[in-house]
JSON list of C-alpha atoms in Angstrom, two decimals:
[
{"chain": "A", "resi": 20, "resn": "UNK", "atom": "CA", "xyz": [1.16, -25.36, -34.71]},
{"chain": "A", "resi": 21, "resn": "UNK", "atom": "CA", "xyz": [0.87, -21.89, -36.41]},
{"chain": "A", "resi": 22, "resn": "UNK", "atom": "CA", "xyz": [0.75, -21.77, -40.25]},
{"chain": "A", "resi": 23, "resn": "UNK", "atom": "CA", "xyz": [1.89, -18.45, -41.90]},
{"chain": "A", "resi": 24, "resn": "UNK", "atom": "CA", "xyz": [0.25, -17.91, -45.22]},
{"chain": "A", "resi": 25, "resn": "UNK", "atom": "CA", "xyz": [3.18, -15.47, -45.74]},
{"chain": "A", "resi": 26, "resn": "UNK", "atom": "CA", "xyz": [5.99, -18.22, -46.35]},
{"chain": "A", "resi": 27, "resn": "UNK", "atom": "CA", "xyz": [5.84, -19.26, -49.85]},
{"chain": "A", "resi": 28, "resn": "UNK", "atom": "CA", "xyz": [6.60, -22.75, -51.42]},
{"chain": "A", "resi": 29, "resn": "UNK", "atom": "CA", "xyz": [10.48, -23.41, -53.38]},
{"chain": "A", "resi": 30, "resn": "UNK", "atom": "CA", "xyz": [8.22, -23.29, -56.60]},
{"chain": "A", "resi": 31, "resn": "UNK", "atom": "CA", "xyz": [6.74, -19.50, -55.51]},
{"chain": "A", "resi": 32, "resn": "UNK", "atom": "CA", "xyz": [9.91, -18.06, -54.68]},
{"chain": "A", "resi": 33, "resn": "UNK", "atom": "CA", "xyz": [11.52, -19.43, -58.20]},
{"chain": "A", "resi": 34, "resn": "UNK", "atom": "CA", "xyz": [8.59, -17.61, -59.84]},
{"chain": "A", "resi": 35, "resn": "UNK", "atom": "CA", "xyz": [8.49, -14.57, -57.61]},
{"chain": "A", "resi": 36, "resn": "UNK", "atom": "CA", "xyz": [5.00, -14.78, -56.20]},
{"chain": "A", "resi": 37, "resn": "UNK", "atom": "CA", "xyz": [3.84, -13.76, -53.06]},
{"chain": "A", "resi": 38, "resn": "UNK", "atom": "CA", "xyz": [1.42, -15.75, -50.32]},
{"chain": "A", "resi": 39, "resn": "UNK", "atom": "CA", "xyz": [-1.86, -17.33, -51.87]},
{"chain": "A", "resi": 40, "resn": "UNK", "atom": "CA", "xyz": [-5.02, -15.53, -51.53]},
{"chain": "A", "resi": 41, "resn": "UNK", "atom": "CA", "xyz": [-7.34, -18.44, -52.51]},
{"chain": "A", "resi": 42, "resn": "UNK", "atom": "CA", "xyz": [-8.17, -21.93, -51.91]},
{"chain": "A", "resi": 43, "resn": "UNK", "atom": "CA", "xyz": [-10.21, -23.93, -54.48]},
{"chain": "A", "resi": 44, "resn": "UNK", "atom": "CA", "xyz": [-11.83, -26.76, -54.07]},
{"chain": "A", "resi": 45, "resn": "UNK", "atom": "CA", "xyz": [-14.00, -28.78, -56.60]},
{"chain": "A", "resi": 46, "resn": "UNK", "atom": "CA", "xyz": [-17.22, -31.10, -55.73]},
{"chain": "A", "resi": 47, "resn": "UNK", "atom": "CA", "xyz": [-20.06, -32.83, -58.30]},
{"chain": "A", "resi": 48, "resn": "UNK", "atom": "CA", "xyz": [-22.83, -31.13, -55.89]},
{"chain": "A", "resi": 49, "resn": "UNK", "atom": "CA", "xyz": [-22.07, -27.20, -54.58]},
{"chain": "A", "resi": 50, "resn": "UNK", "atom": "CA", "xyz": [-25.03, -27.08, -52.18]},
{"chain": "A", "resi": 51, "resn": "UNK", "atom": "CA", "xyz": [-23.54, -30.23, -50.30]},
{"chain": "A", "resi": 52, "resn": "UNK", "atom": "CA", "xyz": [-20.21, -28.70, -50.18]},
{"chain": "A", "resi": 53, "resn": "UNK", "atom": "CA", "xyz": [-21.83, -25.54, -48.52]},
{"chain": "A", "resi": 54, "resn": "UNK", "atom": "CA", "xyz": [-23.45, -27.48, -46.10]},
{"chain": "A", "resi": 55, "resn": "UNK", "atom": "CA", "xyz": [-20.25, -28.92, -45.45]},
{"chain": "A", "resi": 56, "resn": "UNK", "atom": "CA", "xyz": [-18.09, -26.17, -45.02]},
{"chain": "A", "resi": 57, "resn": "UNK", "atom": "CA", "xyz": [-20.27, -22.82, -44.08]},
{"chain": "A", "resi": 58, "resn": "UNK", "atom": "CA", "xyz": [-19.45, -23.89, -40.49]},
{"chain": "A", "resi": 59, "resn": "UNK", "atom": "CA", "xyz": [-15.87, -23.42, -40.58]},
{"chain": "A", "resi": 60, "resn": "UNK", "atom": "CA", "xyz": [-15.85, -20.20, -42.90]},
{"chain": "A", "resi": 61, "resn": "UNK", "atom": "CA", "xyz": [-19.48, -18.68, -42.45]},
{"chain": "A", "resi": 62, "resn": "UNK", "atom": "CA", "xyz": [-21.95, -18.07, -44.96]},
{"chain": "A", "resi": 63, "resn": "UNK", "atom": "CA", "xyz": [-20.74, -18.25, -49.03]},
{"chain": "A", "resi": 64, "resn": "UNK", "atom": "CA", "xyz": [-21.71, -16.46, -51.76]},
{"chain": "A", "resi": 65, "resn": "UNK", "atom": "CA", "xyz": [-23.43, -18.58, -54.43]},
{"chain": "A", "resi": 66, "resn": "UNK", "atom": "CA", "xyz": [-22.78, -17.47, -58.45]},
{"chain": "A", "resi": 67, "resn": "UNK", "atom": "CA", "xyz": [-24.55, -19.65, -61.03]},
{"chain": "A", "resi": 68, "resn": "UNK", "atom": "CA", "xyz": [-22.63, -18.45, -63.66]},
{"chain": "A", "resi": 69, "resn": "UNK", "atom": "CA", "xyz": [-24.43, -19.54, -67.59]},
{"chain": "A", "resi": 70, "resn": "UNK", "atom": "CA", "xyz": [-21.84, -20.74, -70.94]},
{"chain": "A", "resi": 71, "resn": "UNK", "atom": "CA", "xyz": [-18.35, -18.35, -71.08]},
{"chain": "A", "resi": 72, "resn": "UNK", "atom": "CA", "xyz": [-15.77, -19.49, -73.20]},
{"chain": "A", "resi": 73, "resn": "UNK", "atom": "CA", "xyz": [-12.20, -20.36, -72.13]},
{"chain": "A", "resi": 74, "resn": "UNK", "atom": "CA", "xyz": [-9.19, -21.43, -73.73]},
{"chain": "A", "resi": 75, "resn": "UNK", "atom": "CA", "xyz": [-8.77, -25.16, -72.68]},
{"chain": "A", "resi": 76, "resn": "UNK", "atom": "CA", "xyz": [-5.35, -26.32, -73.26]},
{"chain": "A", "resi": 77, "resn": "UNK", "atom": "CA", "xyz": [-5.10, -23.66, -76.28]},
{"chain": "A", "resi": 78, "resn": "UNK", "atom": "CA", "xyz": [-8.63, -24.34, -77.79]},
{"chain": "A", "resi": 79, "resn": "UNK", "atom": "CA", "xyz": [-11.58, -22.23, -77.75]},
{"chain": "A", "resi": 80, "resn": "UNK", "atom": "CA", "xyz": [-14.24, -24.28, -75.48]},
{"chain": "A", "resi": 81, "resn": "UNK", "atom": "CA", "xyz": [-17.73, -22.89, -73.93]},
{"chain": "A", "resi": 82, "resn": "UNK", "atom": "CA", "xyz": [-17.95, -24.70, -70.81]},
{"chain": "A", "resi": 83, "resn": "UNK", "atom": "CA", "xyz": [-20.00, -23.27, -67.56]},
{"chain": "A", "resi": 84, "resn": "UNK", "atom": "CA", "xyz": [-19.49, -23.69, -63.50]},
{"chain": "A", "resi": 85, "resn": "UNK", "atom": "CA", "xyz": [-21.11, -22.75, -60.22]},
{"chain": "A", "resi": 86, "resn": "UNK", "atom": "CA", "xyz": [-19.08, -21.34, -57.69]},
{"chain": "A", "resi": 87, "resn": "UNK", "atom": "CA", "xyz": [-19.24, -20.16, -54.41]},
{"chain": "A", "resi": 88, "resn": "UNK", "atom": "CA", "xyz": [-16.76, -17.92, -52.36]},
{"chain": "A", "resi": 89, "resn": "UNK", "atom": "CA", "xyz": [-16.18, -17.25, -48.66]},
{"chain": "A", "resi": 90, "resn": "UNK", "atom": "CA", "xyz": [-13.39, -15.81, -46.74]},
{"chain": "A", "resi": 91, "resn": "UNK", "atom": "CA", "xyz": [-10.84, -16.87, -44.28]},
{"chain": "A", "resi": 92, "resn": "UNK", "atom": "CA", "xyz": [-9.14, -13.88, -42.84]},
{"chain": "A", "resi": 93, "resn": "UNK", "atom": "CA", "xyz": [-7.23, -13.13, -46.02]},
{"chain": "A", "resi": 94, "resn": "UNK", "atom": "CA", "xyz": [-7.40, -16.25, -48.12]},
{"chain": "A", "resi": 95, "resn": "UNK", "atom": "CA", "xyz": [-10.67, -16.91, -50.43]},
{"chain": "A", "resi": 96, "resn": "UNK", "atom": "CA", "xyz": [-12.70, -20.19, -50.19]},
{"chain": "A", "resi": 97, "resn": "UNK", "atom": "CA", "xyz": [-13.40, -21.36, -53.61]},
{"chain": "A", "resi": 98, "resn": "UNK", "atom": "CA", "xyz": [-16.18, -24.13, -54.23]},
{"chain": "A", "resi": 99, "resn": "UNK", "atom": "CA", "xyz": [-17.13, -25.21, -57.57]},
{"chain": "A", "resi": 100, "resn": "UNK", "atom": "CA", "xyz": [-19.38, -27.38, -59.52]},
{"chain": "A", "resi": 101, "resn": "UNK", "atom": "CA", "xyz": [-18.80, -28.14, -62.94]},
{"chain": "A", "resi": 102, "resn": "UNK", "atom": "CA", "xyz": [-21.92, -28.21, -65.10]},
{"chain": "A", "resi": 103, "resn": "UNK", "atom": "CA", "xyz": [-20.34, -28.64, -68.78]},
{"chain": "A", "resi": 104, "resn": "UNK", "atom": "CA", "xyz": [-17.85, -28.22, -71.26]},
{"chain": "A", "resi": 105, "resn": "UNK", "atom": "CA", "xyz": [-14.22, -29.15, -71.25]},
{"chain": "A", "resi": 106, "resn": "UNK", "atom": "CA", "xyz": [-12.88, -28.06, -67.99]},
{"chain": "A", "resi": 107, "resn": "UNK", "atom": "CA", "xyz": [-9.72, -28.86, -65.41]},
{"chain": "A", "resi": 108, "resn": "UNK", "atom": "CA", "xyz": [-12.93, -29.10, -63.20]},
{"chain": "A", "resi": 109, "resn": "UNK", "atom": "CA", "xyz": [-14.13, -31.73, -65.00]},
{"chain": "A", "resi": 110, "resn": "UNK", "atom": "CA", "xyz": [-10.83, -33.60, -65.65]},
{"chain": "A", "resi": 111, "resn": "UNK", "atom": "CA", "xyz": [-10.68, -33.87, -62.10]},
{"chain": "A", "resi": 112, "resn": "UNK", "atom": "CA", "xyz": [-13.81, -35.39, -61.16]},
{"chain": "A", "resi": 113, "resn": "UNK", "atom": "CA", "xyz": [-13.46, -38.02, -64.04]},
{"chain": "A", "resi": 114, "resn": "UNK", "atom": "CA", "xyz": [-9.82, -39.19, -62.09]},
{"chain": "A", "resi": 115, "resn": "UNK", "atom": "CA", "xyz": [-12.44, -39.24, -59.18]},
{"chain": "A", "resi": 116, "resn": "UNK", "atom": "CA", "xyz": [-11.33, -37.12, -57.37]},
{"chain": "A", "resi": 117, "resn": "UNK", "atom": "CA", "xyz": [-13.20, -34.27, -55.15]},
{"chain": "A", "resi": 118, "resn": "UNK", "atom": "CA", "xyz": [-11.79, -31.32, -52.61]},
{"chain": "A", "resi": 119, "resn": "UNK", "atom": "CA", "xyz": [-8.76, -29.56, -52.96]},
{"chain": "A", "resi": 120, "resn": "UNK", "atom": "CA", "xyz": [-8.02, -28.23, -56.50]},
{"chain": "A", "resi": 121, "resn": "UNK", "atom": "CA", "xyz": [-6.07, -25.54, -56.72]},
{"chain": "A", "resi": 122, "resn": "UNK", "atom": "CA", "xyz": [-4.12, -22.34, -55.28]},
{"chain": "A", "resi": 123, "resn": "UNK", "atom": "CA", "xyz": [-4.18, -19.37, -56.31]},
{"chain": "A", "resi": 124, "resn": "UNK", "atom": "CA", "xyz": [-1.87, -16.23, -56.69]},
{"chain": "A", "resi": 125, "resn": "UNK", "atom": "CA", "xyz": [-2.22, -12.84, -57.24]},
{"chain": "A", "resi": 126, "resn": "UNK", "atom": "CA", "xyz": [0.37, -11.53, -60.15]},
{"chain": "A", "resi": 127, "resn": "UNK", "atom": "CA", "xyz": [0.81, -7.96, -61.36]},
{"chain": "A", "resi": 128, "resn": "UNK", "atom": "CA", "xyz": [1.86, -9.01, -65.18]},
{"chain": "A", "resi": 129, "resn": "UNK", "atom": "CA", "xyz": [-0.36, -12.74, -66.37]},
{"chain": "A", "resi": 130, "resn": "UNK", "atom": "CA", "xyz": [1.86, -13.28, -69.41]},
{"chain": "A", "resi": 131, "resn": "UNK", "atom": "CA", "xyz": [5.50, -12.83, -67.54]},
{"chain": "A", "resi": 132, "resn": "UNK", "atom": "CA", "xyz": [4.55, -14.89, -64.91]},
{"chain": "A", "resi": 133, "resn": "UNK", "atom": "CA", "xyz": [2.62, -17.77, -67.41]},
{"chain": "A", "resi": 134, "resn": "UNK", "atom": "CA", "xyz": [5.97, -17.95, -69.39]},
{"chain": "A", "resi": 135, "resn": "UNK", "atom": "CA", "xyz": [8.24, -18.04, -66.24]},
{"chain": "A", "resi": 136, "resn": "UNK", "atom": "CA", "xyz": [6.08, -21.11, -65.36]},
{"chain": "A", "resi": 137, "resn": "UNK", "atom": "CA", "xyz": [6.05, -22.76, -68.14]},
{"chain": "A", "resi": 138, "resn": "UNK", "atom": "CA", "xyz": [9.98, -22.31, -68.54]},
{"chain": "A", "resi": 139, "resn": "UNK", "atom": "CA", "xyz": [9.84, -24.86, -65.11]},
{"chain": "A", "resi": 140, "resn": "UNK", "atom": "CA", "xyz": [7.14, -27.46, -66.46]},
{"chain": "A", "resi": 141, "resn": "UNK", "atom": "CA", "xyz": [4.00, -26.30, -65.92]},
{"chain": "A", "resi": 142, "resn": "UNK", "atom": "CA", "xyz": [1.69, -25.50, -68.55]},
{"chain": "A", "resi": 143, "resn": "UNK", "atom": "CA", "xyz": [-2.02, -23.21, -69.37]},
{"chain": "A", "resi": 144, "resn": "UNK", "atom": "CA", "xyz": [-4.53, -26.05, -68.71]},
{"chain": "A", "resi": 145, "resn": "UNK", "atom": "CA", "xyz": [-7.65, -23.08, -68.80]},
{"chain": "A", "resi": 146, "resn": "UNK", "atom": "CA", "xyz": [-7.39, -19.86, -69.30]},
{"chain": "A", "resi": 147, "resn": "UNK", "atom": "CA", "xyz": [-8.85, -16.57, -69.83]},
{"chain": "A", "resi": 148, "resn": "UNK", "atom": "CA", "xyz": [-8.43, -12.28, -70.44]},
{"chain": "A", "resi": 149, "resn": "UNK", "atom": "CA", "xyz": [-11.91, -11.19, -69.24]},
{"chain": "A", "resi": 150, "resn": "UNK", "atom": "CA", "xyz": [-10.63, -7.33, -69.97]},
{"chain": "A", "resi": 151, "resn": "UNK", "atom": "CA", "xyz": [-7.39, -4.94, -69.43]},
{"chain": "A", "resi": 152, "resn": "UNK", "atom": "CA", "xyz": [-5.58, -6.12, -66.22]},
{"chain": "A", "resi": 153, "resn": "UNK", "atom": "CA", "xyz": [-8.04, -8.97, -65.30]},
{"chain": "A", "resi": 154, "resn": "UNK", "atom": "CA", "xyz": [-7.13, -12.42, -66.08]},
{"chain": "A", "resi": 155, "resn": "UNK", "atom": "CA", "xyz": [-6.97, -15.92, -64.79]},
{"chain": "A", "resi": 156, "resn": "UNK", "atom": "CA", "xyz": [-5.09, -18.64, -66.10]},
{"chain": "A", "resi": 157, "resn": "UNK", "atom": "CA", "xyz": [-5.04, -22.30, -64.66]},
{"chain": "A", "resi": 158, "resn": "UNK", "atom": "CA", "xyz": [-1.17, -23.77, -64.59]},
{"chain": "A", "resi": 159, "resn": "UNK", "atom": "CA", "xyz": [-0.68, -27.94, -64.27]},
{"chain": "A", "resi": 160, "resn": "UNK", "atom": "CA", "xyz": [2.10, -30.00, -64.34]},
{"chain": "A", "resi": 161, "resn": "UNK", "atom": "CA", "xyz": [2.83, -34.00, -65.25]},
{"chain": "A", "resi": 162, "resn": "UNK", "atom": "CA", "xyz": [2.44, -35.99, -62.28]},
{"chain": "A", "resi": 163, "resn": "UNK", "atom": "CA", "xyz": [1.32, -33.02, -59.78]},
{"chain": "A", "resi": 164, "resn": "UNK", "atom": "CA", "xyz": [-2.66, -33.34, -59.33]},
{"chain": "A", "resi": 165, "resn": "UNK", "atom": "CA", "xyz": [-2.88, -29.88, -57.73]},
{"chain": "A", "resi": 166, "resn": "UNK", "atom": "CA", "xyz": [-3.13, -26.74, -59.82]},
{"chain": "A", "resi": 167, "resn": "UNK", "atom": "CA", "xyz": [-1.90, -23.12, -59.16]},
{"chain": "A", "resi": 168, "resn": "UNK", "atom": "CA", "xyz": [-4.04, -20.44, -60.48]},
{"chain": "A", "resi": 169, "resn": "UNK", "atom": "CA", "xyz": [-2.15, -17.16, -61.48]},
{"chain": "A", "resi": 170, "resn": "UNK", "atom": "CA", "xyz": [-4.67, -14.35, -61.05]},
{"chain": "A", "resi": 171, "resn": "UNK", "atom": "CA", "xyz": [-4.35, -10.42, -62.40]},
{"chain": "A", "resi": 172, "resn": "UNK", "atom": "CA", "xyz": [-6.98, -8.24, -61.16]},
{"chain": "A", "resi": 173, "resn": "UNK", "atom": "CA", "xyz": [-5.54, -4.46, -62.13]},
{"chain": "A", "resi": 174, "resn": "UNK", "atom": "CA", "xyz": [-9.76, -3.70, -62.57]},
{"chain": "A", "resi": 175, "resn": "UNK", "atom": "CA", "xyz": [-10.56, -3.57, -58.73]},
{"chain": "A", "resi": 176, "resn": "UNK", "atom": "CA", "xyz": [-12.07, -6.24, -56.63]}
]
């Protein structure tokens, strides 16, 4: 069986956004989840990023996170360790949960697309304008444990 990271789900085509482009996943230790995964997507880049703030559920909150990316073919491998602060990272660990997280899609215009969503139930659980055209916001919905990250990147990269 073939799986075409073209098709889109019923709630992407209502909001008019393409194929993902990243996977996240979150675990309580990153370098384990390396070790797991490197060898099925190669070697990941490791960024031990200090305090940033974020708007968590529409409160200013300094949290921080490790990450680490990797690529397959087109679609990003996210892993991430949450180290403090109010975070959806951390709200999902405490439910005990670990692994899959969230999806994410590219979007030319964050605050169109973050009131088209909300207009269908989901709401901004994190989210943040690091500059002109670059912004991530984290979108959840009652009863639905998986997130969907809308992503604007107009800066490069």
């Amino acid at each position: 069986m073939t799986i075409d990271a073209n098709v889109t789900s019923p709630a992407a085509n209502s909001l008019g956004l393409g194929a993902i482009d990243q996977v996240g996943m979150v675990y309580r230790d990153l370098d384990k989840a390396i070790a797991l995964y490197e060898p099925l997507f190669g070697p990941f880049e490791v960024f031990r990023y200090g305090d940033m703030e974020w708007e968590y559920f529409g409160a200013t909150e300094t949290s921080q996170i490790h990450l680490a990316l990797a690529k397959s073919g087109d679609i990003e491998i996210e892993l991430i360790q949450w180290i403090s602060g109010k975070t959806p990272h951390k709200d999902f660990l405490d439910a005990g949960r670990e692994g899959l997280h969230h999806l994410r899609y590219p979007v030319d215009d964050m605050d169109s697309k973050l009131a088209e969503a909300e207009a269908i139930g989901y709401r901004a659980a994190w989210k943040k304008r690091f500059g002109p055209g670059l912004a991530a916001v984290y979108l959840q919905r009652e009863g639905d444990p998986l997130l969907i990250e809308l992503f604007e990147n107009h800066a490069g990269a």
